[in-house]
mmCIF file of C-alpha atoms and ligand atoms in Angstrom:
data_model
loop_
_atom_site.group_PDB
_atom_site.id
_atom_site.type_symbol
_atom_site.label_atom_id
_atom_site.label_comp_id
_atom_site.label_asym_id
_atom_site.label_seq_id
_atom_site.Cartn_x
_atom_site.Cartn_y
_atom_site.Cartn_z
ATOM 1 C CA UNK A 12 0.000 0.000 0.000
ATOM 2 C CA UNK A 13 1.116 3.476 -0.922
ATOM 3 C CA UNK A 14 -0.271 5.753 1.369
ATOM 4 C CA UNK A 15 0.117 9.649 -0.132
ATOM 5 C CA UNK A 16 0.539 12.233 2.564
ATOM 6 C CA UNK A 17 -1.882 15.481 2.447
ATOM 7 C CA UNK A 18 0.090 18.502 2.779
ATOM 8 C CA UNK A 19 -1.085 19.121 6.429
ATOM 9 C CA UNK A 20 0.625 15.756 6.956
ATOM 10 C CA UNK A 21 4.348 16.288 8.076
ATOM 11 C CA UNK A 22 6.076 14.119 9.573
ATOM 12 C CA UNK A 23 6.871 14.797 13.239
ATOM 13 C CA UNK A 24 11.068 15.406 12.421
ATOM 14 C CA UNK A 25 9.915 17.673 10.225
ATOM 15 C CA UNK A 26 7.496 20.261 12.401
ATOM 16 C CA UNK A 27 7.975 19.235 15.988
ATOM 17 C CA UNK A 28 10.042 21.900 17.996
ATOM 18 C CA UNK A 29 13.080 20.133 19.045
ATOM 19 C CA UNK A 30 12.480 19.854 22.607
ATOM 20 C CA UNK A 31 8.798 17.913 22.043
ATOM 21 C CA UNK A 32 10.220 16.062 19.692
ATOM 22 C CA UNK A 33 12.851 14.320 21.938
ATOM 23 C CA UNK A 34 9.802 14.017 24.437
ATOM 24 C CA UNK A 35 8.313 12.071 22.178
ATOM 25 C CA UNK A 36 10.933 9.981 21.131
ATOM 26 C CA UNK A 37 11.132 8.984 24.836
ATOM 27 C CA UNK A 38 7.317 8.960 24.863
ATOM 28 C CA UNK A 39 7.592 6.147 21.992
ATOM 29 C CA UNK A 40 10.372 4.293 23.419
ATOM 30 C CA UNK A 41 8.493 3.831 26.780
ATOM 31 C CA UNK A 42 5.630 2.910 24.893
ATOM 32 C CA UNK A 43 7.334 0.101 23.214
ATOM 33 C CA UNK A 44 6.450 1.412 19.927
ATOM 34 C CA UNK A 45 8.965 2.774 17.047
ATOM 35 C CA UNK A 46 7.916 6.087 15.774
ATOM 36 C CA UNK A 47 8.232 6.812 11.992
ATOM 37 C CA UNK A 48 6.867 8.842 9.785
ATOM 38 C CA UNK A 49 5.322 6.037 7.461
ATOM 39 C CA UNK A 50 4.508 2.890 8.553
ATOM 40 C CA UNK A 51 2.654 0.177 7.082
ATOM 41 C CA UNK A 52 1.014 -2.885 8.012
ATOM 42 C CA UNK A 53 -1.389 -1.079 10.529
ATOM 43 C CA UNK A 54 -3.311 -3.918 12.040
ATOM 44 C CA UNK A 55 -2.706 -7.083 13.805
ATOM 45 C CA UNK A 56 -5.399 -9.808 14.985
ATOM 46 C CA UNK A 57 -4.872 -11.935 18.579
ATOM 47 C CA UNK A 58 -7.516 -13.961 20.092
ATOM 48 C CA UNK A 59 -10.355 -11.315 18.672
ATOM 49 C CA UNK A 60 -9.446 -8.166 20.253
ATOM 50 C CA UNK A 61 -8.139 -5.250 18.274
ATOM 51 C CA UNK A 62 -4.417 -4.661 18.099
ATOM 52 C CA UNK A 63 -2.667 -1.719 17.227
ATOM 53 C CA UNK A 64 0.653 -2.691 15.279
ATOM 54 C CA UNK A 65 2.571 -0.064 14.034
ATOM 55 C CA UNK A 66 1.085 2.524 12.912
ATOM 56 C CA UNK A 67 1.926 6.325 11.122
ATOM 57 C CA UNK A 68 4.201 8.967 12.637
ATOM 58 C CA UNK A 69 2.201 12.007 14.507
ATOM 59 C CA UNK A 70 0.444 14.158 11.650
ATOM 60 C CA UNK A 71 -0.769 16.807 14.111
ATOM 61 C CA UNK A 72 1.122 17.649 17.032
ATOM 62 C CA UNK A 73 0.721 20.047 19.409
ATOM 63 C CA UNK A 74 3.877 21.750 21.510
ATOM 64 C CA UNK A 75 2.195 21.654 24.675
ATOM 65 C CA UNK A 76 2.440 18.903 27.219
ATOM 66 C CA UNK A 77 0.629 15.591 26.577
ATOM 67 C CA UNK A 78 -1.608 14.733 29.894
ATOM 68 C CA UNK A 79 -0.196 11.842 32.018
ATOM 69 C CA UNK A 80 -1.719 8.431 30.427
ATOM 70 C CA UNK A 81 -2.868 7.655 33.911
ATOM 71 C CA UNK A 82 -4.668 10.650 34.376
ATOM 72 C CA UNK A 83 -6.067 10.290 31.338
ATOM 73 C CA UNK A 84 -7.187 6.491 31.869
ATOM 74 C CA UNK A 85 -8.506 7.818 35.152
ATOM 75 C CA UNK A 86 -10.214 11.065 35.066
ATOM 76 C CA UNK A 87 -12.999 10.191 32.859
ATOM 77 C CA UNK A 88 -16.884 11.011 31.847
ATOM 78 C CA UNK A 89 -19.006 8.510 29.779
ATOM 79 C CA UNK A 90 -22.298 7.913 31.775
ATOM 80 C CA UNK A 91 -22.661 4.332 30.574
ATOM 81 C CA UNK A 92 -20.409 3.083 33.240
ATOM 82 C CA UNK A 93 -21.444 5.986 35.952
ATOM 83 C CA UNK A 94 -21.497 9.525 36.477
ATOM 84 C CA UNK A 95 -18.291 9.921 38.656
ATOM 85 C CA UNK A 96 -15.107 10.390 37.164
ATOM 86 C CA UNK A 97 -13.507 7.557 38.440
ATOM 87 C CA UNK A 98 -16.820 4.906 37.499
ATOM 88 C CA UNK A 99 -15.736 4.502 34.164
ATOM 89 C CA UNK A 100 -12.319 3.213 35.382
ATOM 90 C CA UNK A 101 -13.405 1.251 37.938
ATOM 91 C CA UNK A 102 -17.328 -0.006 36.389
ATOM 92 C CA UNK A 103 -15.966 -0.937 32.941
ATOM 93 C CA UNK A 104 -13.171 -3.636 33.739
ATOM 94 C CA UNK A 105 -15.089 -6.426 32.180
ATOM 95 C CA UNK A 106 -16.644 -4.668 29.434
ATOM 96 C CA UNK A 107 -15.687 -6.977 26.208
ATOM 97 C CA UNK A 108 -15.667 -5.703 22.818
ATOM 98 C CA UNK A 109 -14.761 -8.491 20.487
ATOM 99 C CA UNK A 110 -16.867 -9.300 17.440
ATOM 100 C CA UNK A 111 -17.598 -5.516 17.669
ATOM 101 C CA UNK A 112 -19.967 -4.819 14.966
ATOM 102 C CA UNK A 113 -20.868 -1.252 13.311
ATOM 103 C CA UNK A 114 -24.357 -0.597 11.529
ATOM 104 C CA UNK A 115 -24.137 1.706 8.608
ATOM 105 C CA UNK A 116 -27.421 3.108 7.600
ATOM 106 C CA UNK A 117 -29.196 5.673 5.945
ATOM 107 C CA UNK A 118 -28.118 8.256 2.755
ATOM 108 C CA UNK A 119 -25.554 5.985 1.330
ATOM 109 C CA UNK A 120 -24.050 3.344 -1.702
ATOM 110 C CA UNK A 121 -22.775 0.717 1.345
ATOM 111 C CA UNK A 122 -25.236 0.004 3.866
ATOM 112 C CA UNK A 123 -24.817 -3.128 6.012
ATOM 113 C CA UNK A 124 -23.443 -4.462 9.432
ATOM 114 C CA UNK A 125 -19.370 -4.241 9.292
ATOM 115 C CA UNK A 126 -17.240 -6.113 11.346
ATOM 116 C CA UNK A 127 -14.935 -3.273 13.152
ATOM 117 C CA UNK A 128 -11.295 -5.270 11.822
ATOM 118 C CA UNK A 129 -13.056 -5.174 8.289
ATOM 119 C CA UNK A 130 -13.973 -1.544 8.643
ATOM 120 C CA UNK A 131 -10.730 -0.335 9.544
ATOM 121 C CA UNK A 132 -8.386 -2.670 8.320
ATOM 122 C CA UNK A 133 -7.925 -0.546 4.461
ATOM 123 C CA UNK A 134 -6.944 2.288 6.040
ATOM 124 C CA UNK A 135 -3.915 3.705 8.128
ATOM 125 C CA UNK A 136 -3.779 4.317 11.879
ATOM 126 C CA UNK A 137 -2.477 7.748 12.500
ATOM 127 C CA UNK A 138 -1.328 9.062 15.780
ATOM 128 C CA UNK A 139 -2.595 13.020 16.354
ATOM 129 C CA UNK A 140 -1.991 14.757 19.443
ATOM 130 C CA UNK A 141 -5.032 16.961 20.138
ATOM 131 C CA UNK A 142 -6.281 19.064 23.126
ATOM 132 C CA UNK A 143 -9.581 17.552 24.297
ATOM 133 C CA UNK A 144 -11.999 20.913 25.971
ATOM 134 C CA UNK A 145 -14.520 19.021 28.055
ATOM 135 C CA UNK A 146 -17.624 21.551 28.219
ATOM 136 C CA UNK A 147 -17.256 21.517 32.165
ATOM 137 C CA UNK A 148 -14.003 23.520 31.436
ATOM 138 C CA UNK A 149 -11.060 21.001 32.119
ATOM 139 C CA UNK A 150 -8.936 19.710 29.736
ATOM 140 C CA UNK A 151 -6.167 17.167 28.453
ATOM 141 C CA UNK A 152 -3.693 16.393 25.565
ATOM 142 C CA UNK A 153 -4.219 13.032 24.452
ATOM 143 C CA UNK A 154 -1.831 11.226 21.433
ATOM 144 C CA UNK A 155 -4.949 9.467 19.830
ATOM 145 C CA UNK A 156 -4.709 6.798 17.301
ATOM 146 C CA UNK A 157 -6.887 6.722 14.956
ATOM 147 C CA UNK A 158 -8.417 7.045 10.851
ATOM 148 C CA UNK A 159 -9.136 10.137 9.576
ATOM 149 C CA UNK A 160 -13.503 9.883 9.387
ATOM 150 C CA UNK A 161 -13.406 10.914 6.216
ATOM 151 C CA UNK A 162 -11.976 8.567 4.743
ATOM 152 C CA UNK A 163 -14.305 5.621 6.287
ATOM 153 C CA UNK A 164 -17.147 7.593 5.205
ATOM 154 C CA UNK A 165 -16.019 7.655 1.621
ATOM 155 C CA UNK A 166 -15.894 4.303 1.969
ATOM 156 C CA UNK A 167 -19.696 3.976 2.125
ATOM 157 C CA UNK A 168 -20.826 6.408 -0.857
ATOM 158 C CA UNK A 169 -22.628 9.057 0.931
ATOM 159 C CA UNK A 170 -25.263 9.909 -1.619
ATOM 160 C CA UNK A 171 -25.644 13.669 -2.220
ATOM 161 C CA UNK A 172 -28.466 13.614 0.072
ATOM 162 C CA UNK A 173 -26.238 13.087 3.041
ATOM 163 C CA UNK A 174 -26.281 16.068 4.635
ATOM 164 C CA UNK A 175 -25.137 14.982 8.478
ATOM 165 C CA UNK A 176 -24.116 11.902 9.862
ATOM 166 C CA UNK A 177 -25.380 10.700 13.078
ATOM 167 C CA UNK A 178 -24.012 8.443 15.687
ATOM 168 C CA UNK A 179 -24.739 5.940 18.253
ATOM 169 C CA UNK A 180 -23.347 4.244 21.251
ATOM 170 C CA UNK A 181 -23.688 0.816 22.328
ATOM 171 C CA UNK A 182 -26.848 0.433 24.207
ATOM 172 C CA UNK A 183 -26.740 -2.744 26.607
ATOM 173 C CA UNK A 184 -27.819 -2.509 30.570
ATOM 174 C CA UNK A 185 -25.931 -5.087 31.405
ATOM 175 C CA UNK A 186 -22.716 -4.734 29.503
ATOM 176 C CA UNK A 187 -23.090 -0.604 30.502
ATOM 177 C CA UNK A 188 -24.804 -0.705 34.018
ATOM 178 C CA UNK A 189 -24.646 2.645 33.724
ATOM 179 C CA UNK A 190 -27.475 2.503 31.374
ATOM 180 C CA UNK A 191 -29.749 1.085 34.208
ATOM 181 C CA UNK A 192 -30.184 4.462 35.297
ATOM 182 C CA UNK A 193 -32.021 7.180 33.170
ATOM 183 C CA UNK A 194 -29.824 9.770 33.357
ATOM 184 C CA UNK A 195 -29.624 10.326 29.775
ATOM 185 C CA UNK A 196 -31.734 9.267 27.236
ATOM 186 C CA UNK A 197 -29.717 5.863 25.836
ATOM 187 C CA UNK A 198 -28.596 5.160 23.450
ATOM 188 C CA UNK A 199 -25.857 8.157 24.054
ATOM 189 C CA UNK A 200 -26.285 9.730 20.256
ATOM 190 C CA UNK A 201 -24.557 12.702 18.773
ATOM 191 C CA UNK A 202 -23.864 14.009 15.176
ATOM 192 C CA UNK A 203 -21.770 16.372 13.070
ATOM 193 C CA UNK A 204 -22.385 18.336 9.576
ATOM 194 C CA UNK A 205 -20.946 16.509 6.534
ATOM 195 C CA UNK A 206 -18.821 18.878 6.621
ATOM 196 C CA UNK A 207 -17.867 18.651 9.687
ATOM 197 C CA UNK A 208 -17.391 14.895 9.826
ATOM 198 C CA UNK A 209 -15.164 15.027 6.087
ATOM 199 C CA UNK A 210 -12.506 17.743 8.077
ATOM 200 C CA UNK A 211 -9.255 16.217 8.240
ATOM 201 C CA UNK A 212 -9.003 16.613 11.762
ATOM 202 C CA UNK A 213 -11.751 14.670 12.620
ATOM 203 C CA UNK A 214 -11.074 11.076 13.735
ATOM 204 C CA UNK A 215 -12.251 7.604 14.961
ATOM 205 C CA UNK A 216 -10.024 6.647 16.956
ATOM 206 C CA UNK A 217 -8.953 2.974 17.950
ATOM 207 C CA UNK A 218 -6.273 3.656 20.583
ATOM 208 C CA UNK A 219 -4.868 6.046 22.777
ATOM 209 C CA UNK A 220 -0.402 6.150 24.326
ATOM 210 C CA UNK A 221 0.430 3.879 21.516
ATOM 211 C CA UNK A 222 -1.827 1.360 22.971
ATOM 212 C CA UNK A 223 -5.576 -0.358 21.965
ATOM 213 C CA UNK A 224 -8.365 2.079 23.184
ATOM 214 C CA UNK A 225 -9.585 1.464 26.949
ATOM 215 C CA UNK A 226 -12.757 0.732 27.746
ATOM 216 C CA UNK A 227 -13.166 3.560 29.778
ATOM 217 C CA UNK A 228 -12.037 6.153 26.925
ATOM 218 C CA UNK A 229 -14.534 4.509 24.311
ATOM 219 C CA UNK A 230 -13.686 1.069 23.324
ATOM 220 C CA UNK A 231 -12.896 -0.222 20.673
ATOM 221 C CA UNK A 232 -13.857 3.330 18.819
ATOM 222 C CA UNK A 233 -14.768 6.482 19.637
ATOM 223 C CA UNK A 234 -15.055 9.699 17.982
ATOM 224 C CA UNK A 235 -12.527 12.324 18.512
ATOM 225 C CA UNK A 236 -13.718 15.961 16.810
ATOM 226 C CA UNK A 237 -10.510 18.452 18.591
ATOM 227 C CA UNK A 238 -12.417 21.704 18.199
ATOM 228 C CA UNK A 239 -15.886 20.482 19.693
ATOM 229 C CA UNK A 240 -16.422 20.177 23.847
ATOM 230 C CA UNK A 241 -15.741 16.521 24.541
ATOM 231 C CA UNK A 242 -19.278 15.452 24.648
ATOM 232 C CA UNK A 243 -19.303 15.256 20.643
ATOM 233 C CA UNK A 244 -16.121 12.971 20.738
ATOM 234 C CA UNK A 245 -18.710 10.043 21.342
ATOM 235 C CA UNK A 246 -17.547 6.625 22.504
ATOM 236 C CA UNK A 247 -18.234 3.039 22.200
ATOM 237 C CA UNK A 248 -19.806 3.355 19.083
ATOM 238 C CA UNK A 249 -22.046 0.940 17.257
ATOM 239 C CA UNK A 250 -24.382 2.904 14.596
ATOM 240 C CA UNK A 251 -23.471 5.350 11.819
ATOM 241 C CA UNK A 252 -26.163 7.278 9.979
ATOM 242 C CA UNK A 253 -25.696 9.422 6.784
ATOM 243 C CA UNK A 254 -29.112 11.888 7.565
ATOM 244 C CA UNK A 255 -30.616 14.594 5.109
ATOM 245 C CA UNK A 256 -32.116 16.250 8.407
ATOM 246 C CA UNK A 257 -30.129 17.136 11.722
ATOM 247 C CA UNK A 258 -30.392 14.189 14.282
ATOM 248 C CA UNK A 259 -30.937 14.440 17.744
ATOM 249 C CA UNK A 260 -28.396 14.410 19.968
ATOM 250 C CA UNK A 261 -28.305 13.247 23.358
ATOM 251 C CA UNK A 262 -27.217 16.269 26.010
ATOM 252 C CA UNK A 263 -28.724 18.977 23.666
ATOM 253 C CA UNK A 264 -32.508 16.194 24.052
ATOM 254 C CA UNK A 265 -31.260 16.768 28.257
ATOM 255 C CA UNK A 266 -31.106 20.565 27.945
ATOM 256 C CA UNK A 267 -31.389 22.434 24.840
ATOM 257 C CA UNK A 268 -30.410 25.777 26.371
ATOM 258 C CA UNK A 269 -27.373 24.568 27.623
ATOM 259 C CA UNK A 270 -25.625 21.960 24.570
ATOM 260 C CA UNK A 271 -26.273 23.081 21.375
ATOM 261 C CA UNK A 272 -26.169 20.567 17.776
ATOM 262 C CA UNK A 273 -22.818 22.210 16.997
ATOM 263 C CA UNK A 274 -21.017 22.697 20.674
ATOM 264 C CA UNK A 275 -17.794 24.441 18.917
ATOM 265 C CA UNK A 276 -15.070 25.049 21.757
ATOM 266 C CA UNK A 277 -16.135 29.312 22.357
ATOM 267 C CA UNK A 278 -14.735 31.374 25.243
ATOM 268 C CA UNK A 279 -16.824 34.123 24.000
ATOM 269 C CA UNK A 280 -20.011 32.173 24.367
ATOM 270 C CA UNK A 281 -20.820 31.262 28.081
ATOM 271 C CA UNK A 282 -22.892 28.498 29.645
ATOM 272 C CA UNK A 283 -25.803 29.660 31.062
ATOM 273 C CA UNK A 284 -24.223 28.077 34.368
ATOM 274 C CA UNK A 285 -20.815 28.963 33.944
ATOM 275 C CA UNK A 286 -18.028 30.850 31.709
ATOM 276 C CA UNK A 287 -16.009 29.236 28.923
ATOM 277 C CA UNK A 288 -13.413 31.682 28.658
ATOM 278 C CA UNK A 289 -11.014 29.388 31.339
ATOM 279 C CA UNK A 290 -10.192 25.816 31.810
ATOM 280 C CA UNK A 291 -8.214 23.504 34.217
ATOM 281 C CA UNK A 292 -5.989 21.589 32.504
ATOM 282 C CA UNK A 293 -5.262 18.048 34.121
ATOM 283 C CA UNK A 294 -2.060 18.029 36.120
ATOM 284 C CA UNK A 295 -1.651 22.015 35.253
ATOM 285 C CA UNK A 296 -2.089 24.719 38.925
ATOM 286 C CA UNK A 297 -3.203 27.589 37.102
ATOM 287 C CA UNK A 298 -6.348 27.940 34.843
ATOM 288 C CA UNK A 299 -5.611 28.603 31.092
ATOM 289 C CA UNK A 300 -7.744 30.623 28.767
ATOM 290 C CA UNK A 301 -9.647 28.479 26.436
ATOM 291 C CA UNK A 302 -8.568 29.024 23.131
ATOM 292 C CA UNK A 303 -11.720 29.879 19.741
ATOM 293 C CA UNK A 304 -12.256 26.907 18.456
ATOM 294 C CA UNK A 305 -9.783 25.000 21.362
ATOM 295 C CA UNK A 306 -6.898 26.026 19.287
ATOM 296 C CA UNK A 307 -8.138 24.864 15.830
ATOM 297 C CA UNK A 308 -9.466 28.032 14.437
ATOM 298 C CA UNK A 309 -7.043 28.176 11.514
ATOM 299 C CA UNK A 310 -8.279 24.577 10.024
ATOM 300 C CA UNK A 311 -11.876 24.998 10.911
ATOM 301 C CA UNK A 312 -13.190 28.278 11.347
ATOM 302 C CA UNK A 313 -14.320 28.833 7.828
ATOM 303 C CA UNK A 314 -16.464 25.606 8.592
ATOM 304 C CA UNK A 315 -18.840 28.089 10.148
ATOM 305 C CA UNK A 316 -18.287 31.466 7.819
ATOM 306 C CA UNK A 317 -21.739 33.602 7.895
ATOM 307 C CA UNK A 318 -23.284 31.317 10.698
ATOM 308 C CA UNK A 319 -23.556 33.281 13.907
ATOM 309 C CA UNK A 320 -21.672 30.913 16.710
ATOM 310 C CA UNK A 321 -23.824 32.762 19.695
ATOM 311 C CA UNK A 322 -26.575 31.506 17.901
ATOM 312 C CA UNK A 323 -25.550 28.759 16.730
ATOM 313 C CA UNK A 324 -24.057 27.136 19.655
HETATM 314 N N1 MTE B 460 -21.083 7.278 24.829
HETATM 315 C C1 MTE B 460 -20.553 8.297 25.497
HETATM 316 N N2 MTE B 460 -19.614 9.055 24.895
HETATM 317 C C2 MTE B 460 -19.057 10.088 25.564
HETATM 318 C C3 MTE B 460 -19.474 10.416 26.885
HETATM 319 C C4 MTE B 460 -20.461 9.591 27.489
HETATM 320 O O1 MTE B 460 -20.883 9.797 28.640
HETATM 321 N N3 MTE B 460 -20.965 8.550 26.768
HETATM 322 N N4 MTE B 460 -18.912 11.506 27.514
HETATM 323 C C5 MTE B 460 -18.381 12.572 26.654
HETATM 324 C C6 MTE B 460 -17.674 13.609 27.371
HETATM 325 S S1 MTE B 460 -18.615 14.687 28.273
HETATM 326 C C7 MTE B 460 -16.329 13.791 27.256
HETATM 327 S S2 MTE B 460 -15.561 15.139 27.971
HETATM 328 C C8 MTE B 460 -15.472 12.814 26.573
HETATM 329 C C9 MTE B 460 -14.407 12.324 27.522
HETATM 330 O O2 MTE B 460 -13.497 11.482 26.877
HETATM 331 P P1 MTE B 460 -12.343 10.791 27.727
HETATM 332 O O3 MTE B 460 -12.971 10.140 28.925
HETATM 333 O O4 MTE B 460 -11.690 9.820 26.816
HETATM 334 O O5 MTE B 460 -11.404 11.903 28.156
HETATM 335 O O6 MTE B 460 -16.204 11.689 26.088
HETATM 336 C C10 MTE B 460 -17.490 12.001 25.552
HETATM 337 N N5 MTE B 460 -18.078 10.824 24.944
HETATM 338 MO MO1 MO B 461 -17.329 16.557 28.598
#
């Protein structure tokens, strides 16, 4: 396989300020992992759990600290497995995910039920290092690995009705006790534009540290949209729709008011409980300001040109 970069797509020796780049050397080393800037053969199959092999160099990096993998395997929110952010650690230890399977529905060629190693298998894992801006104003830097959406989408010939594409998480009481409880409405759904979902920068992503995803971050695959509050990046997930009308989503079907269909990263644009304009990140003393579009307004703010982001929020 030949795999042509896009010219966003440096390799890491080629953009990464010296210092973060020896970081992440070390970073690779102690992951056990050999960092490259091209490297094949992405997938590898053991007793029918996904496995990472090697996979591509980092095509976005960031020069700011990555969070501690600990804190970042610790310090999480997805309500299937609880609402505290140490229940998804603790509640989803024996959470299985092999013979994951992914509906694909709706305004599109390829319809059918695809086996996740099938799905992903054609294409090339990448490694990006993204801030994550959870909407409750903390935040991390997590080296995701993952597949550009896009190109899975393109996969399934979107037909040019497909105007959004809406997702869905696994919905299974007893798998997710979480779900026993009606906190949210499950299945946990959310969706993105076409556009939105085509951007280069959005992912599904399969792994996290140079390892296979854990549960409690979204196994086996999980969204990962940088520039959205963390709530979009949805996790676990087991439906894909291609929509000619905006889906629902699950916090904006909690509270309208409060999480909007688009939930773009604004620290001009309070919540009507608290401000945006700050966030804690993980491990960090001091707050930070919270960046227009968390830090991705060069690559994405013409997404939105002439839509009016207080509005449309
Ligand atoms: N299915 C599902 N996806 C979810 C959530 C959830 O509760 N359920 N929580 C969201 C929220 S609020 C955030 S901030 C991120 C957190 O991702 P992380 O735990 O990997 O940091 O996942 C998002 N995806
Ligand atoms: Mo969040």
């Amino acid at each position: 396989m030949i795999i042509i970069k896009k010219s966003w797509e440096i390799a890491e020796s080629e953009v990464t300020p010296e210092p973060l780049y020896l970081r992440r050397r070390e970073f690779m080393k102690a992951a056990g992992t050999i960092g490259g800037a091209l490297m094949l053969s992405p997938w590898s199959s053991a007793q029918g759990a996904l496995e990472i092999g090697a996979y591509q160099g980092n095509a976005v990096t960031l020069d700011e600290e990555i969070t501690e993998e600990d804190a970042a395997n610790s310090y999480n929110n997805f309500y299937e497995f609880g609402t505290g952010k140490e229940d998804p650690m603790q509640k989803s230890k024996r959470f299985t995910t092999d013979d994951w399977t992914i509906v694909v529905s709706g305004e599109c060629e390829k319809h059918g039920s695809y086996g996740l190693e099938d799905m992903v298998k054609p294409f090339t894992v990448e490694e990006r290092i993204y801030r994550l801006r959870c909407v409750e104003a903390w935040s991390m830097v997590v080296p995701w690995l993952g597949i550009p959406l896009g190109s899975i989408l393109q996969s399934f010939q979107p037909t040019s009705k497909a105007k959004y594409v809406a997702f869905k998480t696994l919905h299974d009481p007893v798998r997710m006790p979480g779900q026993q409880r009606s906190v949210l409405d499950w299945p946990y759904r959310e969706g993105l534009t076409i556009a939105e979902a085509m951007h280069p920068l959005t992912i599904l992503s399969v792994g996290m540290y140079g390892k296979t995803m854990p549960n409690q971050n979204g196994a086996p695959i999980r969204l990962v949209v940088p520039w959205k509050y963390g709530f979009k990046s949805i996790k676990s997930i087991v439906g894909i729709e291609f929509t000619e009308t905006q889906p629902q989503t699950s916090w904006n079907m909690a509270a309208s008011r409060e999480y909007g269909f688009y939930s773009n990263v604004n620290p001009t644009v309070d919540h009507p409980r608290w401000s945006q304009k700050r966030e804690r990140r993980i491990g960090d003393i001091f707050k930070r300001d919270t960046l227009m579009l968390n830090g991705y307004a060069d690559e994405v703010a013409s997404l939105y040109d002439g839509l009016d982001l207080a509005v449309n929020f």
